[in-house]
Amino acid sequence: MVTHTSTNPESTSKNALVRAIHKHYSDTTYHRSSRTIESEKTLLCGIPFNRWAMFPTAFIFQAICGSLYAWSVFNDPIDGYVYGQSLNAATNKNAPLVHNAPITFYIAVGCFGISAAVNGPWLERNGPRLAAILGATVFFLGNMIAAIGIYAKIMALLYFGYGVLGGAGLGLCYISPVSALQKWFPDRRGLAAGFAVCGFGAGSIILAKVPQPLIAEVGLPMTFVVLGCCYFAAMLVCAMVFRVPPPGFQVNGMDMFRNKVEGGDEASTSGDKAEVSADVEAHLDEKAAQDFRDPGVNMVLSSAIFSTEYRVMYIMFFGNSIAGLVFLSRLANITKDIFNKDEATSATIVAINGGFNLGGRLFFSTMSDRLGRKNSFFVMLLAQVVILAALPTIMEKQVYWAFLLVIWVLTASYGGGFGCIPAFLCDMFGPSNIGALHGIILTAWSLAGVGGGLLFTGIYNHLLESGYTIRDAYVYSANLHWILAVACLGFMFLLFVGTNIHDRLLPKGKGEFARLRVFGRMVRIGASGFQWLTKEQEEAEWTSFVEKRRQQDLLARRGTDVYDGSG
């Protein structure tokens, strides 16, 4: 395989920091010894490794990461423990004097995304197993420091422990199995992505009901110690299964990059012979796939990050994340304050909501293997826009069944975005840099959680200071206007996201500044207006590009040219 290097000026910059950053985000090669490759063919006690063993271990591993989604159950107990409680006249129940515990969630979400973005290239260079072990260790330390902070009633320690360290550890843990599964399952990218992250939604189902009885039994500080130790042990066991395919890996007639290979009907080292599931968006022209490797496979990571397609996908993902993330952190409070439900009922609603988060991740990602990634995002974002427009009325009228219906659909659409995005990135940029690209795009989720959460809290507190009470639906619904605007922005940017490798790599036409697809046809938008390409025109341009690319590869092999992946 030809190794392509970057000619970007940053690689030769005089600034040592710039060179270090460029190198970090350019080199994602995973070097393994022949001994390591041989040892990874088996599990414990000489049991042959099977790629399907990744599914249950990834699910359990992600379920522990998903404990973050159950944080709202800790809000009132922590605030009450640290600041004390008083009788709330509006609800006639004891309530914390101060509400600062939710800040921990926003810090954790911010550090989650930053960690995933920064450590993504390191994950690709060192493999998913080491990354998972490191992430689990940092998360464990975060839980221990959080327990000390609660016991000493020092919120700064809680913020640093669970917020900074816990969030950073979870960010690295989250992308580890996702990266590996996308490489092991080129024939089922959507299913692999969905199953890898649906465990994250399952975590809130399990953990939403665990804290209350555990707090009653051992106390609030010890709850974090017990849970932290159990999480750490389970994550270490799961991490032992994580690995990437060996060189030359083939399954069901294709390699890791979805290129067709001769004599590849049998699954090499994967232990199965699964039927190929056609992906309407990732499908490459058969002749092109047989003639050369995917032109995007060897794209330098930094080139992919700064491509227009990646930036558009980033905004699209941000719009898909904002509503579910902000409302998830307040769901328990909304059911108690607006609909006057008790603590146990609120915890149950949070748990059921986690089920829809889980189901959405698996349903939409699996459906995307047939329907397509872009079409799946179209359904999810459109559903969110409609629901966000209707929610203020539903909350004002206090129609409980309607609220549950729309919030669960909203949550499923939110979760579906996480299930589809790894496969979408693989379709557009290849699997070589998926860990890094997935990690960076998760900062959109962090920005939505931190920025959106702080804005939501600021408006919420301002309305309470203005005379509204927590029983007034307006303290929540007032925020839905700007959340709806962000979701609409994501929906509009979705229209300009490419659907396959043609959209990403075909050179721009004269004056072209954007392109989209309408009923499968490429439409170029430029200074001269709209240009509709026929299938024949698109195929002719693609064939010409493939030939040019082949010539560049030949020149590169002779050492007379360097290709930076920019197309």
Short mmCIF file of N, CA and C in Angstrom, two decimals, residues 218-309:
data_model
loop_
_atom_site.label_atom_id
_atom_site.label_comp_id
_atom_site.label_asym_id
_atom_site.label_seq_id
_atom_site.Cartn_x
_atom_site.Cartn_y
_atom_site.Cartn_z
N VAL A 218 -25.71 2.46 51.62
CA VAL A 218 -24.31 2.74 51.99
C VAL A 218 -24.02 4.23 52.11
N GLY A 219 -24.96 5.10 51.75
CA GLY A 219 -24.72 6.53 51.80
C GLY A 219 -24.28 7.07 50.45
N LEU A 220 -24.43 8.37 50.25
CA LEU A 220 -24.13 8.98 48.96
C LEU A 220 -22.65 8.90 48.57
N PRO A 221 -21.70 9.27 49.45
CA PRO A 221 -20.28 9.18 49.03
C PRO A 221 -19.86 7.77 48.67
N MET A 222 -20.25 6.79 49.49
CA MET A 222 -19.85 5.41 49.23
C MET A 222 -20.50 4.85 47.96
N THR A 223 -21.62 5.43 47.55
CA THR A 223 -22.26 5.00 46.30
C THR A 223 -21.30 5.18 45.13
N PHE A 224 -20.59 6.30 45.10
CA PHE A 224 -19.62 6.53 44.03
C PHE A 224 -18.43 5.59 44.12
N VAL A 225 -18.04 5.22 45.33
CA VAL A 225 -16.94 4.27 45.50
C VAL A 225 -17.33 2.89 44.99
N VAL A 226 -18.51 2.43 45.40
CA VAL A 226 -18.98 1.10 45.00
C VAL A 226 -19.17 1.02 43.49
N LEU A 227 -19.87 2.01 42.95
CA LEU A 227 -20.11 2.00 41.51
C LEU A 227 -18.80 2.13 40.73
N GLY A 228 -17.89 2.98 41.21
CA GLY A 228 -16.62 3.17 40.52
C GLY A 228 -15.80 1.89 40.46
N CYS A 229 -15.77 1.14 41.55
CA CYS A 229 -15.01 -0.12 41.58
C CYS A 229 -15.65 -1.17 40.66
N CYS A 230 -16.98 -1.27 40.70
CA CYS A 230 -17.67 -2.24 39.83
C CYS A 230 -17.47 -1.89 38.37
N TYR A 231 -17.58 -0.61 38.05
CA TYR A 231 -17.36 -0.19 36.66
C TYR A 231 -15.96 -0.55 36.19
N PHE A 232 -14.97 -0.25 37.01
CA PHE A 232 -13.58 -0.46 36.62
C PHE A 232 -13.30 -1.93 36.34
N ALA A 233 -13.78 -2.82 37.21
CA ALA A 233 -13.54 -4.25 37.02
C ALA A 233 -14.18 -4.75 35.72
N ALA A 234 -15.43 -4.35 35.47
CA ALA A 234 -16.13 -4.81 34.27
C ALA A 234 -15.48 -4.26 33.01
N MET A 235 -15.04 -3.01 33.05
CA MET A 235 -14.43 -2.40 31.86
C MET A 235 -13.10 -3.04 31.51
N LEU A 236 -12.32 -3.43 32.51
CA LEU A 236 -11.04 -4.09 32.23
C LEU A 236 -11.26 -5.44 31.55
N VAL A 237 -12.27 -6.18 31.99
CA VAL A 237 -12.57 -7.48 31.37
C VAL A 237 -12.97 -7.28 29.91
N CYS A 238 -13.85 -6.31 29.66
CA CYS A 238 -14.29 -6.05 28.29
C CYS A 238 -13.14 -5.60 27.40
N ALA A 239 -12.25 -4.78 27.94
CA ALA A 239 -11.15 -4.24 27.15
C ALA A 239 -10.23 -5.33 26.61
N MET A 240 -10.16 -6.47 27.31
CA MET A 240 -9.30 -7.55 26.85
C MET A 240 -9.74 -8.13 25.50
N VAL A 241 -10.99 -7.90 25.13
CA VAL A 241 -11.51 -8.44 23.87
C VAL A 241 -11.26 -7.48 22.71
N PHE A 242 -11.07 -6.21 22.99
CA PHE A 242 -10.95 -5.21 21.93
C PHE A 242 -9.64 -5.38 21.17
N ARG A 243 -9.72 -5.28 19.85
CA ARG A 243 -8.55 -5.37 18.96
C ARG A 243 -8.98 -4.95 17.55
N VAL A 244 -8.04 -4.76 16.66
CA VAL A 244 -8.35 -4.40 15.28
C VAL A 244 -7.99 -5.57 14.38
N PRO A 245 -8.55 -5.63 13.16
CA PRO A 245 -8.28 -6.76 12.28
C PRO A 245 -6.80 -6.88 11.92
N PRO A 246 -6.36 -8.09 11.62
CA PRO A 246 -4.96 -8.29 11.21
C PRO A 246 -4.76 -7.81 9.78
N PRO A 247 -3.53 -7.62 9.36
CA PRO A 247 -3.26 -7.24 7.96
C PRO A 247 -3.86 -8.25 6.99
N GLY A 248 -4.46 -7.76 5.92
CA GLY A 248 -5.05 -8.64 4.93
C GLY A 248 -6.42 -9.17 5.30
N PHE A 249 -7.04 -8.59 6.31
CA PHE A 249 -8.36 -9.05 6.75
C PHE A 249 -9.39 -8.91 5.63
N GLN A 250 -10.18 -10.00 5.43
CA GLN A 250 -11.26 -10.01 4.45
C GLN A 250 -12.48 -10.66 5.07
N VAL A 251 -13.64 -10.20 4.66
CA VAL A 251 -14.88 -10.83 5.12
C VAL A 251 -15.95 -10.66 4.06
N ASN A 252 -16.57 -11.76 3.69
CA ASN A 252 -17.68 -11.74 2.72
C ASN A 252 -17.34 -11.00 1.43
N GLY A 253 -16.16 -11.28 0.91
CA GLY A 253 -15.81 -10.72 -0.39
C GLY A 253 -15.36 -9.29 -0.38
N MET A 254 -15.04 -8.73 0.78
CA MET A 254 -14.57 -7.34 0.82
C MET A 254 -13.52 -7.19 1.90
N ASP A 255 -12.68 -6.17 1.72
CA ASP A 255 -11.68 -5.89 2.73
C ASP A 255 -12.21 -4.85 3.71
N MET A 256 -11.35 -4.38 4.60
CA MET A 256 -11.77 -3.44 5.64
C MET A 256 -12.29 -2.13 5.05
N PHE A 257 -11.86 -1.82 3.81
CA PHE A 257 -12.24 -0.56 3.18
C PHE A 257 -13.45 -0.71 2.26
N ARG A 258 -14.12 -1.87 2.31
CA ARG A 258 -15.29 -2.19 1.49
C ARG A 258 -14.93 -2.38 0.02
N ASN A 259 -13.66 -2.58 -0.29
CA ASN A 259 -13.28 -2.91 -1.65
C ASN A 259 -13.52 -4.39 -1.88
N LYS A 260 -14.02 -4.73 -3.05
CA LYS A 260 -14.25 -6.13 -3.37
C LYS A 260 -12.92 -6.83 -3.62
N VAL A 261 -12.81 -8.05 -3.12
CA VAL A 261 -11.58 -8.82 -3.27
C VAL A 261 -11.93 -10.19 -3.81
N GLU A 262 -11.06 -10.71 -4.63
CA GLU A 262 -11.29 -12.04 -5.19
C GLU A 262 -10.95 -13.09 -4.16
N GLY A 263 -11.77 -14.15 -4.12
CA GLY A 263 -11.54 -15.24 -3.19
C GLY A 263 -11.77 -14.84 -1.76
N GLY A 264 -12.59 -13.79 -1.55
CA GLY A 264 -12.83 -13.30 -0.20
C GLY A 264 -14.17 -13.67 0.35
N ASP A 265 -14.75 -14.79 -0.11
CA ASP A 265 -16.06 -15.18 0.38
C ASP A 265 -16.01 -15.63 1.83
N GLU A 266 -14.89 -16.23 2.20
CA GLU A 266 -14.78 -16.68 3.58
C GLU A 266 -14.28 -15.54 4.45
N ALA A 267 -14.76 -15.51 5.69
CA ALA A 267 -14.37 -14.45 6.62
C ALA A 267 -13.02 -14.78 7.23
N SER A 268 -12.00 -14.04 6.87
CA SER A 268 -10.65 -14.29 7.39
C SER A 268 -10.54 -13.87 8.84
N THR A 269 -10.22 -14.80 9.71
CA THR A 269 -10.02 -14.63 11.14
C THR A 269 -11.25 -14.11 11.86
N SER A 270 -12.39 -14.03 11.19
CA SER A 270 -13.57 -13.49 11.85
C SER A 270 -14.50 -14.57 12.34
N GLY A 271 -14.31 -15.78 11.84
CA GLY A 271 -15.06 -16.90 12.38
C GLY A 271 -16.47 -17.01 11.87
N ASP A 272 -16.84 -16.35 10.78
CA ASP A 272 -18.19 -16.47 10.28
C ASP A 272 -18.21 -16.23 8.79
N LYS A 273 -19.37 -16.44 8.22
CA LYS A 273 -19.57 -16.20 6.80
C LYS A 273 -20.92 -15.55 6.64
N ALA A 274 -20.97 -14.26 6.97
CA ALA A 274 -22.24 -13.55 7.00
C ALA A 274 -22.61 -13.06 5.61
N GLU A 275 -23.89 -12.89 5.40
CA GLU A 275 -24.38 -12.37 4.13
C GLU A 275 -24.11 -10.88 4.04
N VAL A 276 -23.69 -10.42 2.88
CA VAL A 276 -23.38 -9.01 2.70
C VAL A 276 -24.66 -8.20 2.70
N SER A 277 -24.67 -7.12 3.48
CA SER A 277 -25.82 -6.22 3.52
C SER A 277 -25.48 -4.98 2.70
N ALA A 278 -26.18 -4.79 1.59
CA ALA A 278 -25.86 -3.67 0.71
C ALA A 278 -26.10 -2.34 1.39
N ASP A 279 -25.20 -1.42 1.20
CA ASP A 279 -25.33 -0.07 1.76
C ASP A 279 -25.50 0.88 0.58
N VAL A 280 -26.66 1.51 0.48
CA VAL A 280 -26.98 2.30 -0.70
C VAL A 280 -26.10 3.53 -0.83
N GLU A 281 -25.44 3.95 0.24
CA GLU A 281 -24.65 5.17 0.16
C GLU A 281 -23.16 4.88 0.05
N ALA A 282 -22.69 3.83 0.72
CA ALA A 282 -21.26 3.57 0.72
C ALA A 282 -20.81 2.80 -0.51
N HIS A 283 -21.79 2.33 -1.32
CA HIS A 283 -21.45 1.51 -2.47
C HIS A 283 -20.61 2.27 -3.49
N LEU A 284 -19.47 1.72 -3.81
CA LEU A 284 -18.60 2.31 -4.82
C LEU A 284 -18.89 1.69 -6.17
N ASP A 285 -18.60 2.45 -7.21
CA ASP A 285 -18.67 1.90 -8.54
C ASP A 285 -17.80 0.63 -8.59
N GLU A 286 -18.39 -0.48 -9.10
CA GLU A 286 -17.71 -1.77 -9.01
C GLU A 286 -16.35 -1.74 -9.72
N LYS A 287 -16.33 -1.13 -10.90
CA LYS A 287 -15.07 -1.08 -11.63
C LYS A 287 -14.02 -0.29 -10.86
N ALA A 288 -14.43 0.85 -10.27
CA ALA A 288 -13.49 1.66 -9.51
C ALA A 288 -12.97 0.91 -8.30
N ALA A 289 -13.85 0.19 -7.64
CA ALA A 289 -13.46 -0.54 -6.44
C ALA A 289 -12.46 -1.63 -6.76
N GLN A 290 -12.60 -2.24 -7.95
CA GLN A 290 -11.68 -3.31 -8.31
C GLN A 290 -10.36 -2.76 -8.85
N ASP A 291 -10.42 -1.57 -9.41
CA ASP A 291 -9.22 -1.01 -10.04
C ASP A 291 -8.25 -0.39 -9.05
N PHE A 292 -8.74 0.19 -7.99
CA PHE A 292 -7.84 0.86 -7.05
C PHE A 292 -8.49 0.94 -5.68
N ARG A 293 -7.66 1.19 -4.69
CA ARG A 293 -8.19 1.33 -3.33
C ARG A 293 -8.99 2.61 -3.23
N ASP A 294 -9.93 2.65 -2.31
CA ASP A 294 -10.74 3.85 -2.07
C ASP A 294 -9.85 5.09 -1.98
N PRO A 295 -10.06 6.10 -2.83
CA PRO A 295 -9.18 7.28 -2.79
C PRO A 295 -9.19 7.98 -1.44
N GLY A 296 -10.24 7.76 -0.66
CA GLY A 296 -10.30 8.42 0.65
C GLY A 296 -9.61 7.65 1.74
N VAL A 297 -9.24 6.40 1.45
CA VAL A 297 -8.66 5.56 2.49
C VAL A 297 -7.38 6.15 3.05
N ASN A 298 -6.54 6.66 2.16
CA ASN A 298 -5.23 7.16 2.58
C ASN A 298 -5.21 8.67 2.79
N MET A 299 -6.38 9.30 2.92
CA MET A 299 -6.42 10.74 3.16
C MET A 299 -5.75 11.05 4.48
N VAL A 300 -4.87 12.03 4.49
CA VAL A 300 -4.25 12.48 5.72
C VAL A 300 -5.34 13.00 6.64
N LEU A 301 -5.25 12.64 7.90
CA LEU A 301 -6.31 12.99 8.85
C LEU A 301 -6.58 14.49 8.88
N SER A 302 -5.52 15.29 8.88
CA SER A 302 -5.71 16.74 8.94
C SER A 302 -6.47 17.24 7.72
N SER A 303 -6.27 16.62 6.55
CA SER A 303 -6.99 17.02 5.35
C SER A 303 -8.47 16.69 5.47
N ALA A 304 -8.78 15.54 6.06
CA ALA A 304 -10.18 15.16 6.26
C ALA A 304 -10.87 16.10 7.23
N ILE A 305 -10.16 16.46 8.31
CA ILE A 305 -10.75 17.32 9.34
C ILE A 305 -11.14 18.68 8.77
N PHE A 306 -10.31 19.23 7.89
CA PHE A 306 -10.57 20.57 7.36
C PHE A 306 -11.32 20.57 6.04
N SER A 307 -11.82 19.41 5.64
CA SER A 307 -12.61 19.36 4.41
C SER A 307 -13.98 19.98 4.64
N THR A 308 -14.58 20.51 3.58
CA THR A 308 -15.90 21.14 3.68
C THR A 308 -16.95 20.13 4.14
N GLU A 309 -16.87 18.91 3.64
CA GLU A 309 -17.87 17.90 3.99
C GLU A 309 -17.87 17.61 5.49
#
